[in-house]
Tab-separated table of C-alpha atoms in Angstrom:
chain	number	residue	atom	x	y	z
A	880	MET	CA	-8.564	-72.178	83.530
A	881	ILE	CA	-11.539	-72.781	85.791
A	882	ARG	CA	-13.789	-75.558	84.342
A	883	ASN	CA	-17.516	-75.306	84.908
A	884	HIS	CA	-19.252	-78.106	86.782
A	885	CYS	CA	-22.869	-78.485	87.706
A	886	LYS	CA	-24.263	-81.156	90.020
A	887	LEU	CA	-27.592	-82.484	88.748
A	888	SER	CA	-29.991	-84.273	91.109
A	889	LEU	CA	-32.637	-86.427	89.460
A	890	TYR	CA	-35.631	-87.759	91.403
A	891	LEU	CA	-38.158	-90.348	90.256
A	892	HIS	CA	-41.204	-91.127	92.395
A	893	ALA	CA	-44.698	-92.673	92.374
A	894	VAL	CA	-47.778	-90.706	91.390
A	895	ARG	CA	-51.240	-91.350	90.038
A	896	LEU	CA	-51.282	-91.823	86.302
A	897	LEU	CA	-52.823	-88.580	85.040
A	898	PRO	CA	-52.481	-87.089	81.576
A	899	VAL	CA	-48.735	-87.197	81.557
A	900	VAL	CA	-47.088	-83.907	82.280
A	901	GLY	CA	-43.359	-84.129	82.999
A	902	VAL	CA	-42.362	-82.051	85.997
A	903	LEU	CA	-38.779	-80.887	86.220
A	904	LEU	CA	-37.554	-79.245	89.377
A	905	LEU	CA	-34.231	-77.525	88.877
A	906	ALA	CA	-32.629	-76.016	91.930
A	907	ALA	CA	-31.305	-72.579	91.206
A	908	CYS	CA	-27.732	-72.640	89.962
A	909	SER	CA	-26.346	-69.647	91.776
A	910	ALA	CA	-22.732	-68.675	91.371
A	911	ASP	CA	-20.393	-69.031	94.318
A	912	ALA	CA	-17.901	-66.898	92.423
A	913	PRO	CA	-18.199	-64.239	89.722
A	914	PRO	CA	-19.183	-65.631	86.310
A	915	VAL	CA	-16.325	-66.818	84.162
A	916	ALA	CA	-16.006	-67.766	80.523
A	917	PRO	CA	-18.909	-69.521	78.718
A	918	PRO	CA	-19.520	-73.100	79.892
A	919	SER	CA	-17.272	-75.870	78.654
A	920	ASP	CA	-18.056	-79.523	78.064
A	921	GLY	CA	-16.816	-80.443	81.522
A	922	PRO	CA	-18.408	-83.170	83.655
A	923	LEU	CA	-21.808	-82.711	85.271
A	924	HIS	CA	-22.778	-84.519	88.490
A	925	LEU	CA	-26.154	-86.206	88.147
A	926	SER	CA	-27.946	-87.152	91.364
A	927	LEU	CA	-30.935	-89.196	90.313
A	928	ARG	CA	-34.207	-89.856	92.170
A	929	LEU	CA	-37.088	-91.863	90.733
A	930	GLN	CA	-40.837	-91.415	91.090
A	931	VAL	CA	-42.940	-94.199	89.580
A	932	PRO	CA	-46.687	-94.340	88.791
A	933	GLU	CA	-49.350	-95.856	91.007
A	934	GLN	CA	-49.507	-99.632	90.733
A	935	MET	CA	-51.801	-101.329	88.246
A	936	THR	CA	-51.935	-104.658	90.027
A	937	VAL	CA	-50.991	-105.818	93.503
A	938	SER	CA	-48.008	-108.142	93.680
A	939	THR	CA	-45.760	-109.331	96.481
A	940	ARG	CA	-42.208	-110.274	95.628
A	941	ALA	CA	-38.849	-110.456	97.350
A	942	ALA	CA	-36.168	-108.417	95.620
A	943	VAL	CA	-32.852	-106.736	96.322
A	944	ASN	CA	-34.022	-103.846	94.133
A	945	PRO	CA	-36.525	-101.249	95.385
A	946	THR	CA	-40.201	-101.951	94.701
A	947	LEU	CA	-42.470	-98.921	94.641
A	948	LYS	CA	-46.229	-99.059	94.032
A	949	GLY	CA	-45.906	-102.592	92.669
A	950	ILE	CA	-43.116	-101.804	90.177
A	951	GLU	CA	-39.655	-103.177	90.841
A	952	ILE	CA	-36.885	-100.773	89.811
A	953	LYS	CA	-34.396	-103.194	88.270
A	954	ASN	CA	-32.303	-100.797	86.244
A	955	VAL	CA	-32.152	-97.166	85.193
A	956	ARG	CA	-30.697	-95.664	82.032
A	957	ALA	CA	-30.116	-91.916	81.752
A	958	ILE	CA	-29.252	-90.552	78.301
A	959	GLN	CA	-28.101	-86.984	77.725
A	960	PHE	CA	-27.868	-85.354	74.303
A	961	GLY	CA	-25.749	-82.219	74.608
A	962	THR	CA	-24.474	-79.637	72.175
A	963	ASN	CA	-21.463	-81.701	71.189
A	964	ASN	CA	-21.690	-84.965	73.119
A	965	THR	CA	-23.925	-87.838	74.197
A	966	ALA	CA	-23.780	-89.412	77.665
A	967	ASN	CA	-25.483	-92.827	77.949
A	968	LYS	CA	-25.320	-94.135	81.523
A	969	TYR	CA	-26.726	-97.389	82.894
A	970	TYR	CA	-27.294	-98.157	86.588
A	971	SER	CA	-28.255	-101.527	88.064
A	972	ASP	CA	-27.368	-103.962	90.830
A	973	ALA	CA	-24.275	-105.247	89.053
A	974	ASP	CA	-22.461	-106.126	92.292
A	975	GLY	CA	-25.532	-107.637	93.979
A	976	THR	CA	-25.187	-105.355	97.015
A	977	GLY	CA	-27.928	-102.845	96.273
A	978	ASN	CA	-25.445	-99.971	96.525
A	979	TRP	CA	-26.655	-98.428	93.268
A	980	PHE	CA	-29.646	-96.820	94.996
A	981	LYS	CA	-31.128	-95.779	98.313
A	982	VAL	CA	-34.726	-95.049	99.325
A	983	GLU	CA	-35.461	-91.821	101.188
A	984	ASN	CA	-37.588	-92.646	104.238
A	985	GLU	CA	-39.664	-89.481	104.349
A	986	SER	CA	-40.361	-88.933	100.645
A	987	GLY	CA	-40.169	-92.546	99.453
A	988	LEU	CA	-38.071	-91.395	96.495
A	989	VAL	CA	-35.462	-93.717	95.028
A	990	VAL	CA	-32.062	-92.046	94.840
A	991	ILE	CA	-29.751	-93.403	92.129
A	992	ALA	CA	-26.003	-93.336	92.776
A	993	THR	CA	-24.929	-91.714	89.526
A	994	GLY	CA	-21.338	-90.802	90.268
A	995	GLU	CA	-19.569	-87.452	90.361
A	996	SER	CA	-18.873	-86.759	86.678
A	997	ASP	CA	-21.197	-88.846	84.529
A	998	PHE	CA	-22.851	-86.003	82.624
A	999	LEU	CA	-21.833	-82.902	80.731
A	1000	ASN	CA	-22.502	-79.243	81.430
A	1001	GLU	CA	-24.025	-78.785	77.985
A	1002	THR	CA	-27.358	-77.448	76.822
A	1003	GLY	CA	-29.517	-80.278	75.535
A	1004	ASN	CA	-32.080	-82.938	76.464
A	1005	ILE	CA	-32.084	-85.717	79.064
A	1006	TYR	CA	-34.144	-88.933	78.825
A	1007	ILE	CA	-34.720	-91.541	81.554
A	1008	ILE	CA	-35.702	-95.191	80.940
A	1009	VAL	CA	-36.468	-97.575	83.813
A	1010	ASN	CA	-36.482	-101.373	83.356
A	1011	GLY	CA	-35.352	-101.296	79.728
A	1012	SER	CA	-33.170	-104.250	78.750
A	1013	ASP	CA	-29.449	-103.642	79.156
A	1014	THR	CA	-28.892	-105.794	76.047
A	1015	ASP	CA	-31.311	-103.962	73.747
A	1016	ALA	CA	-29.320	-102.507	70.856
A	1017	SER	CA	-31.700	-99.542	70.650
A	1018	LEU	CA	-30.519	-98.393	74.096
A	1019	THR	CA	-26.890	-99.476	74.248
A	1020	LYS	CA	-25.405	-98.173	70.994
A	1021	THR	CA	-22.501	-95.823	71.703
A	1022	ASP	CA	-23.090	-93.569	68.677
A	1023	MET	CA	-26.783	-93.021	69.415
A	1024	THR	CA	-28.393	-89.839	68.145
A	1025	GLU	CA	-31.457	-88.194	69.646
A	1026	ASN	CA	-33.463	-89.236	66.581
A	1027	ASP	CA	-32.312	-92.837	67.134
A	1028	LEU	CA	-33.808	-92.798	70.627
A	1029	GLN	CA	-36.998	-91.017	69.594
A	1030	THR	CA	-37.671	-93.674	66.943
A	1031	ALA	CA	-36.328	-96.671	68.882
A	1032	ALA	CA	-38.434	-99.847	68.913
A	1033	LEU	CA	-37.721	-101.798	72.101
A	1034	SER	CA	-37.808	-105.569	72.034
A	1035	LEU	CA	-40.861	-107.317	73.488
A	1036	THR	CA	-38.804	-110.275	74.691
A	1037	GLY	CA	-40.601	-111.638	77.732
A	1038	PHE	CA	-43.640	-109.440	77.038
A	1039	SER	CA	-46.916	-111.087	78.012
A	1040	THR	CA	-50.521	-109.978	77.653
A	1041	ALA	CA	-51.017	-111.305	81.185
A	1042	GLY	CA	-48.184	-109.434	82.921
A	1043	GLU	CA	-47.321	-105.753	83.201
A	1044	PRO	CA	-44.153	-104.870	81.209
A	1045	GLN	CA	-43.074	-102.303	83.876
A	1046	LEU	CA	-41.161	-100.207	81.328
A	1047	LEU	CA	-41.167	-96.586	82.526
A	1048	VAL	CA	-39.952	-93.514	80.637
A	1049	TYR	CA	-39.456	-89.812	81.238
A	1050	GLY	CA	-38.368	-87.023	78.932
A	1051	PRO	CA	-37.164	-85.274	77.004
A	1052	VAL	CA	-36.234	-82.736	79.662
A	1053	LYS	CA	-34.440	-79.557	78.616
A	1054	PHE	CA	-31.208	-78.789	80.470
A	1055	THR	CA	-29.440	-75.452	80.054
A	1056	ALA	CA	-25.684	-75.287	80.602
A	1057	GLN	CA	-24.638	-73.195	83.606
A	1058	SER	CA	-21.791	-70.708	83.791
A	1059	GLY	CA	-19.548	-69.967	86.703
A	1060	SER	CA	-19.256	-71.996	89.895
A	1061	VAL	CA	-22.739	-73.418	90.495
A	1062	LYS	CA	-24.709	-75.186	93.184
A	1063	PRO	CA	-26.244	-78.628	92.543
A	1064	VAL	CA	-29.141	-78.929	90.104
A	1065	ALA	CA	-31.998	-81.163	91.282
A	1066	MET	CA	-34.225	-83.023	88.816
A	1067	LEU	CA	-37.484	-84.748	89.759
A	1068	ALA	CA	-38.445	-87.266	87.071
A	1069	ARG	CA	-42.052	-88.445	87.227
A	1070	MET	CA	-42.059	-91.651	85.254
A	1071	LYS	CA	-44.768	-92.697	82.821
A	1072	ARG	CA	-45.701	-96.167	81.653
A	1073	ALA	CA	-44.715	-96.729	78.015
A	1074	TYR	CA	-47.706	-99.004	77.397
A	1075	ALA	CA	-51.482	-99.190	77.852
A	1076	LYS	CA	-53.755	-101.412	79.937
A	1077	VAL	CA	-56.960	-102.874	78.464
A	1078	THR	CA	-59.804	-104.617	80.299
A	1079	VAL	CA	-62.587	-106.389	78.383
A	1080	ASP	CA	-65.811	-107.405	80.153
A	1081	TYR	CA	-68.588	-109.107	78.225
A	1082	THR	CA	-72.053	-110.414	79.069
A	1083	MET	CA	-73.699	-113.177	77.028
A	1084	HIS	CA	-77.484	-113.131	76.687
A	1085	PRO	CA	-79.446	-116.319	75.920
A	1086	GLY	CA	-78.406	-117.902	72.652
A	1087	VAL	CA	-74.878	-116.435	72.638
A	1088	SER	CA	-71.844	-118.630	73.317
A	1089	ILE	CA	-68.283	-117.261	73.140
A	1090	THR	CA	-65.503	-119.719	72.251
A	1091	SER	CA	-62.495	-117.379	71.971
A	1092	VAL	CA	-61.392	-113.819	72.770
A	1093	GLU	CA	-58.597	-112.201	70.736
A	1094	VAL	CA	-56.828	-108.875	70.466
A	1095	GLN	CA	-55.835	-108.148	66.878
A	1096	ASN	CA	-53.405	-105.611	65.416
A	1097	MET	CA	-51.126	-105.355	68.446
A	1098	PRO	CA	-47.877	-103.483	67.627
A	1099	PRO	CA	-44.788	-105.738	67.691
A	1100	ALA	CA	-42.614	-103.374	69.760
A	1101	ILE	CA	-42.717	-100.596	72.342
A	1102	TYR	CA	-41.730	-97.175	71.042
A	1103	PRO	CA	-40.805	-95.450	74.330
A	1104	PHE	CA	-40.555	-91.874	73.090
A	1105	THR	CA	-42.977	-91.668	70.165
A	1106	ALA	CA	-44.132	-88.063	69.977
A	1107	ALA	CA	-47.697	-87.518	71.196
A	1108	GLY	CA	-50.128	-87.376	68.301
A	1109	SER	CA	-47.833	-89.116	65.830
A	1110	THR	CA	-48.881	-92.323	64.116
A	1111	THR	CA	-47.321	-95.573	65.302
A	1112	PRO	CA	-45.197	-96.965	62.421
A	1113	ARG	CA	-46.874	-99.416	60.058
A	1114	ASN	CA	-45.464	-102.898	60.337
A	1115	ASN	CA	-46.761	-106.068	58.724
A	1116	THR	CA	-45.750	-108.127	61.766
A	1117	TYR	CA	-48.502	-106.653	63.957
A	1118	ARG	CA	-49.627	-109.526	66.147
A	1119	THR	CA	-52.818	-111.319	67.125
A	1120	GLU	CA	-52.969	-112.523	70.729
A	1121	VAL	CA	-55.485	-115.121	71.872
A	1122	LEU	CA	-56.595	-114.019	75.329
A	1123	GLY	CA	-58.714	-117.106	75.947
A	1124	SER	CA	-60.180	-120.081	74.082
A	1125	THR	CA	-62.480	-122.966	74.972
A	1126	GLU	CA	-59.929	-125.206	73.225
A	1127	THR	CA	-57.589	-124.690	76.174
A	1128	ALA	CA	-59.940	-123.649	78.985
A	1129	ALA	CA	-63.681	-123.959	79.441
A	1130	PRO	CA	-65.714	-122.125	80.410
A	1131	LEU	CA	-64.055	-118.849	79.501
A	1132	PRO	CA	-63.894	-116.051	82.079
A	1133	ALA	CA	-66.143	-113.094	81.334
A	1134	SER	CA	-63.317	-110.589	81.882
A	1135	PHE	CA	-59.813	-110.259	80.405
A	1136	THR	CA	-57.019	-107.789	81.127
A	1137	PHE	CA	-53.878	-107.335	79.058
A	1138	TYR	CA	-51.090	-104.808	78.436
A	1139	MET	CA	-49.966	-103.618	75.026
A	1140	PRO	CA	-47.707	-101.057	73.341
A	1141	GLU	CA	-49.107	-97.691	72.414
A	1142	ASN	CA	-50.829	-97.752	69.007
A	1143	LEU	CA	-51.629	-94.278	67.657
A	1144	ARG	CA	-53.787	-94.516	64.542
A	1145	GLY	CA	-55.784	-91.293	64.680
A	1146	ASN	CA	-59.423	-90.481	63.893
A	1147	GLY	CA	-61.834	-91.756	61.282
A	1148	SER	CA	-65.007	-90.157	59.957
A	1149	ALA	CA	-67.794	-92.457	61.233
A	1150	THR	CA	-70.867	-90.918	62.842
A	1151	THR	CA	-72.227	-94.069	64.543
A	1152	GLU	CA	-70.747	-96.900	66.589
A	1153	LYS	CA	-71.649	-99.421	63.883
A	1154	ASP	CA	-69.851	-97.444	61.161
A	1155	LYS	CA	-66.597	-97.408	63.143
A	1156	ASN	CA	-66.015	-100.944	61.813
A	1157	ARG	CA	-66.287	-99.908	58.159
A	1158	THR	CA	-63.044	-99.424	56.241
A	1159	GLU	CA	-64.393	-96.428	54.331
A	1160	TYR	CA	-64.750	-94.553	57.634
A	1161	GLY	CA	-61.360	-95.573	59.052
A	1162	PRO	CA	-58.451	-93.186	59.691
A	1163	LYS	CA	-56.618	-91.937	56.610
A	1164	GLU	CA	-53.094	-93.218	56.077
A	1165	THR	CA	-50.630	-92.815	53.229
A	1166	VAL	CA	-50.181	-96.069	51.317
A	1167	SER	CA	-47.924	-96.114	48.244
A	1168	GLY	CA	-48.024	-92.327	48.239
A	1169	ASN	CA	-51.816	-92.065	48.304
A	1170	PRO	CA	-54.178	-91.242	51.208
A	1171	VAL	CA	-56.561	-94.101	51.922
A	1172	ASN	CA	-58.999	-95.034	54.668
A	1173	CYS	CA	-57.643	-98.022	56.538
A	1174	LEU	CA	-58.423	-100.243	59.542
A	1175	ASP	CA	-55.546	-102.692	58.965
A	1176	TYR	CA	-53.383	-101.546	61.887
A	1177	CYS	CA	-56.095	-100.425	64.309
A	1178	THR	CA	-56.249	-102.510	67.511
A	1179	CYS	CA	-59.524	-104.339	68.038
A	1180	ILE	CA	-61.081	-106.928	70.338
A	1181	VAL	CA	-62.636	-109.925	68.576
A	1182	LEU	CA	-65.043	-112.287	70.343
A	1183	LYS	CA	-65.772	-115.442	68.357
A	1184	GLY	CA	-68.563	-117.882	69.059
A	1185	THR	CA	-72.019	-119.058	68.048
A	1186	TYR	CA	-75.577	-117.790	68.284
A	1187	SER	CA	-78.750	-119.888	68.527
A	1188	TYR	CA	-81.930	-118.034	67.655
A	1189	PRO	CA	-84.577	-118.352	70.372
A	1190	ASP	CA	-87.814	-120.182	69.697
A	1191	VAL	CA	-86.400	-121.681	66.506
A	1192	THR	CA	-86.219	-125.460	66.639
A	1193	GLY	CA	-84.302	-127.737	64.326
A	1194	THR	CA	-81.808	-125.015	63.345
A	1195	ASP	CA	-78.093	-125.284	64.020
A	1196	PRO	CA	-76.341	-122.360	65.750
A	1197	ILE	CA	-74.700	-119.830	63.434
A	1198	SER	CA	-71.038	-118.847	63.769
A	1199	VAL	CA	-70.511	-115.191	64.661
A	1200	GLU	CA	-67.697	-112.730	65.354
A	1201	TYR	CA	-68.096	-109.533	67.367
A	1202	ARG	CA	-65.406	-106.927	66.614
A	1203	PHE	CA	-64.795	-103.731	68.622
A	1204	TYR	CA	-62.065	-101.191	67.820
A	1205	LEU	CA	-60.376	-99.525	70.787
A	1206	GLY	CA	-59.984	-95.776	71.188
A	1207	SER	CA	-61.007	-92.848	73.337
A	1208	ASP	CA	-64.532	-93.210	71.953
A	1209	MET	CA	-66.569	-95.858	70.150
A	1210	VAL	CA	-67.220	-93.784	67.009
A	1211	GLN	CA	-64.186	-92.057	65.475
A	1212	ASN	CA	-61.015	-92.467	67.542
A	1213	TYR	CA	-58.661	-95.455	67.115
A	1214	ASP	CA	-55.791	-94.432	69.431
A	1215	VAL	CA	-54.500	-96.696	72.193
A	1216	GLU	CA	-52.360	-94.297	74.227
A	1217	ARG	CA	-49.620	-95.095	76.722
A	1218	GLY	CA	-50.406	-94.663	80.393
A	1219	LYS	CA	-54.156	-95.127	79.928
A	1220	HIS	CA	-56.547	-97.869	81.015
A	1221	TYR	CA	-59.166	-98.759	78.397
A	1222	GLN	CA	-62.239	-100.504	79.796
A	1223	LEU	CA	-64.528	-102.085	77.215
A	1224	THR	CA	-67.878	-103.442	78.448
A	1225	VAL	CA	-69.824	-105.423	75.861
A	1226	ASP	CA	-73.416	-106.655	76.136
A	1227	LEU	CA	-73.900	-109.423	73.552
A	1228	LEU	CA	-77.616	-109.496	72.804
A	1229	GLY	CA	-77.722	-111.290	69.476
A	1230	ALA	CA	-76.508	-111.445	65.893
A	1231	ASN	CA	-77.740	-108.376	64.057
A	1232	SER	CA	-76.471	-108.826	60.521
A	1233	ALA	CA	-77.069	-105.106	59.832
A	1234	ASP	CA	-74.453	-104.174	62.445
A	1235	ALA	CA	-70.954	-103.750	60.990
A	1236	ARG	CA	-69.507	-104.931	64.296
A	1237	VAL	CA	-71.078	-108.375	63.806
A	1238	THR	CA	-69.974	-110.848	61.138
A	1239	ILE	CA	-72.060	-113.914	60.336
A	1240	THR	CA	-69.524	-116.514	59.234
A	1241	ASP	CA	-71.955	-119.022	57.724
A	1242	SER	CA	-75.095	-118.800	55.568
A	1243	ASN	CA	-77.708	-119.337	58.283
A	1244	VAL	CA	-78.690	-115.671	58.662
A	1245	PHE	CA	-81.676	-114.146	60.451
A	1246	ALA	CA	-82.382	-110.532	61.385
A	1247	VAL	CA	-82.348	-109.601	65.062
A	1248	ALA	CA	-83.804	-106.284	66.166
A	1249	ASP	CA	-81.691	-105.705	69.293
A	1250	PRO	CA	-78.309	-104.037	68.630
A	1251	ASP	CA	-75.226	-104.574	70.704
A	1252	ASN	CA	-74.852	-102.201	73.614
A	1253	VAL	CA	-71.281	-101.003	74.154
A	1254	ASP	CA	-70.098	-98.921	77.082
A	1255	HIS	CA	-66.506	-97.820	76.616
A	1256	THR	CA	-64.692	-95.808	79.244
A	1257	ASP	CA	-61.207	-94.382	79.312
A	1258	ASP	CA	-59.797	-94.308	82.846
A	1259	ILE	CA	-56.409	-92.674	83.114
A	1260	ILE	CA	-55.923	-93.703	86.735
A	1261	PHE	CA	-54.391	-97.166	86.861
């Protein structure tokens, strides 16, 4: 019996980070011989090439592995879910020779040496993960199902708000089994960052002094293949990260940049920027079987400090907190999406106790007419 084989070429390369649209180029599988019986579960040759996003930050480093647009390709995992089987293949510089890849001079694509029979000629989906840990149980389990991967929470070991995680993902990509004797199938995988970038710039007007900058409600793990539009799972271990504090460094810089997992919380019902901070206008979530408005898991930037009222002598400064929830707008949306750069510019004019974004944390309260002025932009080009 003639067994059906199909050689699959997979390319990953570097592009600007636009609204992520996976592009799959499949070379035509034309028959060299008349079609035979329906395809079997025989081996499928995967030839893999990587295209990574534009760099977020400039870095210079010596490495045996290829470095494209500031991202070092340290390992590649390709996972195929077929009709009857799962193929989970991992490629890295295990022998220290760099023979697991080559870089094409003209295109700049990274070609992964995948072997002749790693994958199956079965209809199903293929997923690619770059720089995921080879010890993460969510990626290495031998009995993995497609649902397992789609709901996997990858460890944040080594994750830092100061450094880019460099975890790239692509998929799912539909592959259709071929019949007969076929020519190679080429796949171009345009990788997408599995995390977001956030930049906070703030300006202090006279009387305002900031003593710490925090990001609150940061998800504890990266969910690499969470479906677009779905809500990031609730988890009581959501973290607070201190970006800067006068207890450890003074004065504080006026700009902070950090990287975080995607946090999809949806839309609320506020009609003004001030109301976005009110729980009753937050996104609806199901808690104990009931729909409620909730801000508990929405990511926000918190600037803590003091405010001294001008032209008022003999009065101690009051303690204040300025809180700003991230999202595609400053009124209703609370989503922090992967692959996007959120730039929050805050002009701290005073301590308006009528503004829900400002909390007076002691009893020395005065009214200030000037509201805070917030300019939030969403730049999808890193």
